[in-house]
CSV table of C-alpha atoms in Angstrom, one decimal:
chain,number,residue,atom,x,y,z
E,25,MET,CA,106.6,80.6,118.4
E,26,SER,CA,107.8,82.9,121.2
E,27,GLN,CA,108.4,86.6,120.7
E,28,THR,CA,112.1,86.1,121.1
E,29,ASP,CA,112.1,83.5,118.4
E,30,TRP,CA,110.2,85.9,116.1
E,31,SER,CA,112.8,88.6,116.8
E,32,HIS,CA,115.5,86.1,115.7
E,33,ILE,CA,113.6,85.6,112.4
E,34,GLN,CA,113.3,89.3,111.9
E,35,SER,CA,117.1,89.7,112.4
E,36,PHE,CA,117.8,86.9,110.0
E,37,ALA,CA,115.6,88.4,107.4
E,38,ALA,CA,117.2,91.8,107.8
E,39,VAL,CA,120.8,90.5,107.3
E,40,ALA,CA,119.7,88.3,104.4
E,41,GLU,CA,118.2,91.3,102.7
E,42,HIS,CA,121.0,93.8,103.3
E,43,GLY,CA,124.0,91.4,103.0
E,44,SER,CA,125.9,92.4,106.2
E,45,LEU,CA,125.4,92.9,109.8
E,46,SER,CA,126.4,96.6,109.5
E,47,ALA,CA,124.0,97.4,106.8
E,48,ALA,CA,121.2,95.4,108.4
E,49,ALA,CA,121.8,97.2,111.7
E,50,ARG,CA,121.5,100.6,110.1
E,51,ALA,CA,118.3,99.6,108.3
E,52,VAL,CA,116.5,98.2,111.3
E,53,GLY,CA,118.0,100.6,113.9
E,54,THR,CA,119.6,98.0,116.1
E,55,SER,CA,123.2,97.0,116.9
E,56,GLN,CA,125.4,94.5,115.1
E,57,PRO,CA,126.1,92.4,118.3
E,58,THR,CA,122.4,92.1,118.8
E,59,LEU,CA,121.9,90.8,115.3
E,60,SER,CA,124.8,88.5,115.5
E,61,ARG,CA,123.5,87.0,118.8
E,62,HIS,CA,120.1,86.4,117.2
E,63,ILE,CA,121.5,84.7,114.2
E,64,ALA,CA,123.7,82.5,116.4
E,65,ALA,CA,120.8,81.5,118.6
E,66,LEU,CA,118.7,80.8,115.4
E,67,GLU,CA,121.4,78.7,113.9
E,68,SER,CA,121.7,76.8,117.2
E,69,ASP,CA,117.9,76.2,117.5
E,70,LEU,CA,117.8,75.0,113.9
E,71,GLY,CA,121.0,73.0,114.0
E,72,THR,CA,122.2,74.4,110.7
E,73,ARG,CA,124.4,77.2,109.3
E,74,LEU,CA,122.3,79.9,107.7
E,75,PHE,CA,125.1,82.1,106.3
E,76,ASP,CA,128.2,81.9,104.5
E,77,ARG,CA,130.5,84.6,105.9
E,78,SER,CA,133.2,86.4,104.0
E,79,LEU,CA,135.0,89.8,104.0
E,80,GLY,CA,132.5,90.9,101.4
E,81,GLY,CA,129.5,90.3,103.7
E,82,MET,CA,127.0,87.5,104.5
E,83,SER,CA,125.1,85.5,101.9
E,84,PRO,CA,122.5,82.8,102.8
E,85,THR,CA,123.3,79.1,102.6
E,86,LEU,CA,120.8,76.8,101.0
E,87,ALA,CA,119.2,76.3,104.4
E,88,GLY,CA,119.1,80.1,104.8
E,89,THR,CA,117.5,80.6,101.3
E,90,GLU,CA,114.8,78.1,102.3
E,91,LEU,CA,114.2,79.9,105.6
E,92,MET,CA,114.1,83.3,103.9
E,93,ALA,CA,111.0,82.3,101.9
E,94,HIS,CA,109.2,81.3,105.2
E,95,ALA,CA,110.5,84.5,106.8
E,96,THR,CA,109.0,86.7,104.0
E,97,GLN,CA,105.6,84.9,104.4
E,98,MET,CA,105.7,85.5,108.1
E,99,ALA,CA,106.6,89.2,107.7
E,100,ASP,CA,103.9,89.7,105.1
E,101,ALA,CA,101.3,88.1,107.4
E,102,ALA,CA,102.4,90.3,110.3
E,103,ALA,CA,102.0,93.3,108.1
E,104,ARG,CA,98.5,92.4,107.2
E,105,PHE,CA,97.6,91.7,110.9
E,106,HIS,CA,99.0,95.1,111.8
E,107,THR,CA,97.0,96.8,109.0
E,108,ASN,CA,93.8,95.1,110.0
E,109,SER,CA,94.2,96.0,113.7
E,110,THR,CA,95.2,99.7,113.2
E,111,HIS,CA,92.8,102.3,114.1
E,112,SER,CA,91.4,103.4,110.8
E,113,ASP,CA,90.0,107.0,110.7
E,114,LEU,CA,91.1,110.3,109.1
E,115,SER,CA,93.9,110.8,111.7
E,116,GLY,CA,97.4,109.4,112.1
E,117,THR,CA,100.4,109.0,110.0
E,118,VAL,CA,100.7,108.1,106.2
E,119,ARG,CA,104.2,107.2,104.9
E,120,ILE,CA,104.9,108.1,101.3
E,121,THR,CA,108.0,107.0,99.4
E,122,ALA,CA,109.1,108.8,96.2
E,123,SER,CA,112.1,109.4,94.2
E,124,GLN,CA,114.4,112.2,95.4
E,125,VAL,CA,113.4,114.6,92.6
E,126,VAL,CA,109.6,113.9,93.0
E,127,ALA,CA,109.9,114.2,96.9
E,128,ALA,CA,111.7,117.5,96.5
E,129,TYR,CA,109.9,119.3,93.5
E,130,VAL,CA,106.6,117.5,92.9
E,131,LEU,CA,105.2,116.4,96.2
E,132,PRO,CA,105.5,119.6,98.4
E,133,ASP,CA,102.6,121.5,96.8
E,134,ALA,CA,100.2,118.5,97.0
E,135,ILE,CA,101.0,117.6,100.6
E,136,SER,CA,101.0,121.1,101.7
E,137,ALA,CA,97.4,121.6,100.4
E,138,LEU,CA,96.6,118.1,102.0
E,139,ARG,CA,97.7,119.4,105.4
E,140,VAL,CA,95.3,122.3,105.2
E,141,ALA,CA,92.4,120.2,104.2
E,142,HIS,CA,93.2,117.4,106.7
E,143,PRO,CA,95.3,118.6,109.6
E,144,ASP,CA,94.9,115.5,111.6
E,145,ILE,CA,96.8,113.4,109.0
E,146,SER,CA,100.6,113.5,109.4
E,147,ILE,CA,102.8,112.8,106.4
E,148,GLU,CA,106.2,111.1,106.4
E,149,VAL,CA,108.1,111.4,103.1
E,150,VAL,CA,110.8,108.9,102.3
E,151,ALA,CA,112.9,110.4,99.5
E,152,SER,CA,114.7,107.4,97.9
E,153,ASP,CA,115.4,106.1,94.5
E,154,THR,CA,115.3,102.5,95.9
E,155,THR,CA,112.2,100.3,95.9
E,156,ASP,CA,110.4,100.1,99.3
E,157,ASN,CA,108.2,97.1,100.1
E,158,LEU,CA,104.7,98.4,100.5
E,159,LEU,CA,103.4,95.2,102.1
E,160,ARG,CA,105.8,95.3,105.0
E,161,ARG,CA,104.9,98.8,105.7
E,162,GLU,CA,108.2,100.4,104.7
E,163,ALA,CA,105.8,102.7,103.1
E,164,ASP,CA,102.0,103.1,102.8
E,165,ILE,CA,102.0,104.8,99.3
E,166,ALA,CA,104.7,104.9,96.6
E,167,LEU,CA,105.2,107.2,93.7
E,168,ARG,CA,107.3,105.4,91.2
E,169,MET,CA,108.8,106.3,87.8
E,170,TYR,CA,108.1,102.8,86.4
E,171,ARG,CA,105.1,100.5,86.4
E,172,PRO,CA,105.3,98.4,89.6
E,173,THR,CA,105.8,94.8,89.3
E,174,GLN,CA,105.2,93.8,92.9
E,175,ASN,CA,102.3,91.4,93.4
E,176,ASP,CA,99.1,92.4,95.3
E,177,VAL,CA,99.3,96.2,94.9
E,178,ILE,CA,96.9,98.7,93.6
E,179,THR,CA,98.4,101.1,91.1
E,180,GLN,CA,97.4,103.7,88.6
E,181,HIS,CA,99.2,105.5,86.0
E,182,LEU,CA,99.0,109.3,86.8
E,183,ARG,CA,100.7,110.9,83.8
E,184,ASP,CA,103.7,110.8,81.5
E,185,MET,CA,106.4,113.4,82.0
E,186,PRO,CA,108.6,114.6,79.2
E,187,ILE,CA,112.3,115.1,79.9
E,188,ALA,CA,114.4,118.0,78.5
E,189,ALA,CA,117.9,119.4,78.8
E,190,TYR,CA,118.4,122.7,80.7
E,191,ALA,CA,121.1,125.2,81.4
E,192,ALA,CA,121.2,128.2,83.6
E,193,HIS,CA,121.3,131.7,82.0
E,194,SER,CA,124.7,132.2,83.6
E,195,TYR,CA,126.1,129.1,81.8
E,196,ILE,CA,124.5,130.1,78.5
E,197,THR,CA,126.2,133.5,78.9
E,198,ARG,CA,129.6,131.8,79.5
E,199,ARG,CA,129.5,128.9,77.0
E,200,GLY,CA,126.5,129.7,74.7
E,201,ALA,CA,123.5,127.4,74.1
E,202,PRO,CA,123.9,124.1,72.2
E,203,LYS,CA,122.6,124.2,68.6
E,204,ASP,CA,120.8,120.9,68.9
E,205,ILE,CA,121.0,117.7,71.2
E,206,ALA,CA,124.1,116.5,69.3
E,207,ASP,CA,125.9,119.8,70.1
E,208,VAL,CA,125.3,119.0,73.8
E,209,LEU,CA,128.3,116.7,73.4
E,210,ASN,CA,130.6,119.7,73.0
E,211,HIS,CA,129.4,121.2,76.4
E,212,GLU,CA,129.8,120.5,80.0
E,213,VAL,CA,127.2,118.1,80.9
E,214,ILE,CA,126.1,117.0,84.5
E,215,GLY,CA,125.4,113.2,84.8
E,216,TYR,CA,125.2,110.3,87.2
E,217,ASP,CA,128.1,108.4,88.8
E,218,ARG,CA,127.0,104.7,89.0
E,219,SER,CA,123.7,105.0,87.3
E,220,THR,CA,123.7,104.6,83.5
E,221,LEU,CA,120.4,106.1,82.9
E,222,ILE,CA,121.7,109.3,81.0
E,223,ILE,CA,124.4,107.2,79.3
E,224,ASP,CA,121.6,104.9,78.0
E,225,GLY,CA,119.6,107.9,76.8
E,226,PHE,CA,122.6,109.2,74.8
E,227,ARG,CA,123.2,105.7,73.4
E,228,ALA,CA,119.5,105.5,72.3
E,229,ALA,CA,119.9,108.8,70.5
E,230,GLY,CA,123.0,107.4,68.6
E,231,HIS,CA,125.8,109.0,70.8
E,232,GLU,CA,128.3,106.8,72.6
E,233,VAL,CA,129.5,108.4,75.9
E,234,ASN,CA,130.8,106.9,79.2
E,235,ARG,CA,130.9,108.2,82.7
E,236,ASP,CA,134.2,110.2,82.0
E,237,PHE,CA,132.2,112.4,79.6
E,238,PHE,CA,130.4,114.1,82.4
E,239,ALA,CA,132.0,117.2,83.8
E,240,PHE,CA,130.2,116.6,87.2
E,241,ARG,CA,128.8,113.3,88.4
E,242,SER,CA,126.5,112.4,91.3
E,243,ASP,CA,123.9,109.7,91.8
E,244,ASP,CA,121.9,112.2,93.9
E,245,GLN,CA,119.5,113.7,91.3
E,246,VAL,CA,118.8,116.7,93.6
E,247,VAL,CA,122.6,117.5,93.7
E,248,CYS,CA,122.7,117.2,89.9
E,249,TRP,CA,119.8,119.7,89.6
E,250,ALA,CA,121.4,122.1,92.0
E,251,LEU,CA,124.6,122.0,89.8
E,252,VAL,CA,122.4,122.9,86.8
E,253,GLN,CA,120.9,125.8,88.7
E,254,ALA,CA,124.3,127.0,89.8
E,255,GLY,CA,125.4,127.2,86.2
E,256,ALA,CA,127.9,124.4,86.3
E,257,GLY,CA,126.6,122.7,83.1
E,258,ILE,CA,123.7,121.2,81.2
E,259,GLY,CA,121.5,118.7,82.9
E,260,PHE,CA,118.3,116.8,82.4
E,261,MET,CA,114.9,117.2,84.2
E,262,GLN,CA,111.2,116.9,83.9
E,263,ARG,CA,109.7,119.8,81.9
E,264,SER,CA,107.2,120.6,84.6
E,265,ILE,CA,110.1,121.2,86.9
E,266,GLY,CA,112.6,122.8,84.6
E,267,ASP,CA,110.2,125.1,82.8
E,268,ALA,CA,109.1,126.5,86.3
E,269,ASP,CA,112.5,127.8,87.0
E,270,PRO,CA,112.9,131.4,85.6
E,271,ASN,CA,116.8,131.1,85.8
E,272,LEU,CA,116.9,128.2,83.4
E,273,ALA,CA,116.4,127.7,79.8
E,274,CYS,CA,115.4,124.6,77.9
E,275,VAL,CA,118.2,123.8,75.4
E,276,SER,CA,116.8,120.7,73.8
E,277,GLY,CA,114.0,122.1,71.7
E,278,ASP,CA,110.2,121.4,72.0
E,279,GLU,CA,110.5,117.6,71.4
E,280,ALA,CA,110.9,115.5,74.5
E,281,LEU,CA,114.3,113.7,74.9
E,282,ALA,CA,112.4,110.9,76.8
E,283,ILE,CA,109.1,110.1,78.5
E,284,MET,CA,109.1,109.2,82.2
E,285,PRO,CA,105.8,107.7,83.6
E,286,MET,CA,104.5,108.4,87.0
E,287,TRP,CA,102.6,105.6,88.9
E,288,LEU,CA,100.8,105.8,92.2
E,289,THR,CA,100.8,102.6,94.3
E,290,ALA,CA,99.5,101.1,97.5
E,291,HIS,CA,98.7,97.8,99.0
E,292,PRO,CA,94.9,96.8,98.9
E,293,ASP,CA,94.8,96.4,102.6
E,294,LEU,CA,96.1,99.8,103.1
E,295,ARG,CA,93.6,101.4,100.8
E,296,SER,CA,90.9,100.2,103.1
E,297,THR,CA,92.3,102.4,105.8
E,298,PRO,CA,90.4,105.7,105.4
E,299,ARG,CA,93.5,108.0,106.1
E,300,VAL,CA,95.6,106.1,103.6
E,301,ARG,CA,92.7,106.0,101.0
E,302,ARG,CA,92.3,109.7,101.4
E,303,VAL,CA,95.9,110.5,100.8
E,304,TYR,CA,96.1,108.1,97.9
E,305,ASP,CA,93.0,109.7,96.2
E,306,TRP,CA,94.3,113.3,97.0
E,307,LEU,CA,97.7,112.5,95.3
E,308,ALA,CA,95.9,110.9,92.4
E,309,GLU,CA,93.8,114.1,91.8
E,310,HIS,CA,96.6,116.7,92.4
E,311,LEU,CA,99.4,114.9,90.6
E,312,LYS,CA,97.4,114.2,87.4
E,313,ARG,CA,97.1,117.9,86.8
């Protein structure tokens, strides 16, 4: 298969994964017209239509779905080849993906110390609450708040992190502290917009709320935490982060409202690369503390 044909397959896979030309173009850093030309050429070469097109985006046809399975295998094989051919010493770049909160509040100390110990290793941090594909080199290492289900990855459980409710002292001065978790319902609460994670937590505790209950909403967890720190209302955070802020007080008592696990993950091929293995082991050692 020629290089041009492979680029057509890559463009097809990007559009199939992201659901539209515009979203795929942003994800892979190319133009919509280029993607459109590649798909048209591929459909012409194969003599079949690969996508159903609508105002809502592009969805694979039956033929497109079958091709996607082959495209995934090809992408995985290319990733393995790239891994095996990469110069593997303790220099170069390691790409870490983590949730926005972990990337902002947990990782900095560990990777700052890593930089002092290994100045030849450059670190890229992808702060995202979506799941990146380790095998396709979207990231070398992932920190996830759930046990990974992706096949062919090495993973270890680092620790469990209790979650508590917090409010700024300025908020408590203005509104008082809730007497217990049930009394939180009578306060201004900061929550997510589309995510139902906090709503599900209230429901598990026997309290029915909906998104209109929250005084402030954002699916960006760092924004939510900034609102808590600004005294806008009560919010929820890992105790290791919330307890470290002297301007905040825990308002939910000593018992954890929920437990969030932290898992460290990498693909086996990537762990055979010394710099990736060193960063993986470093994070495991530092984040277990």
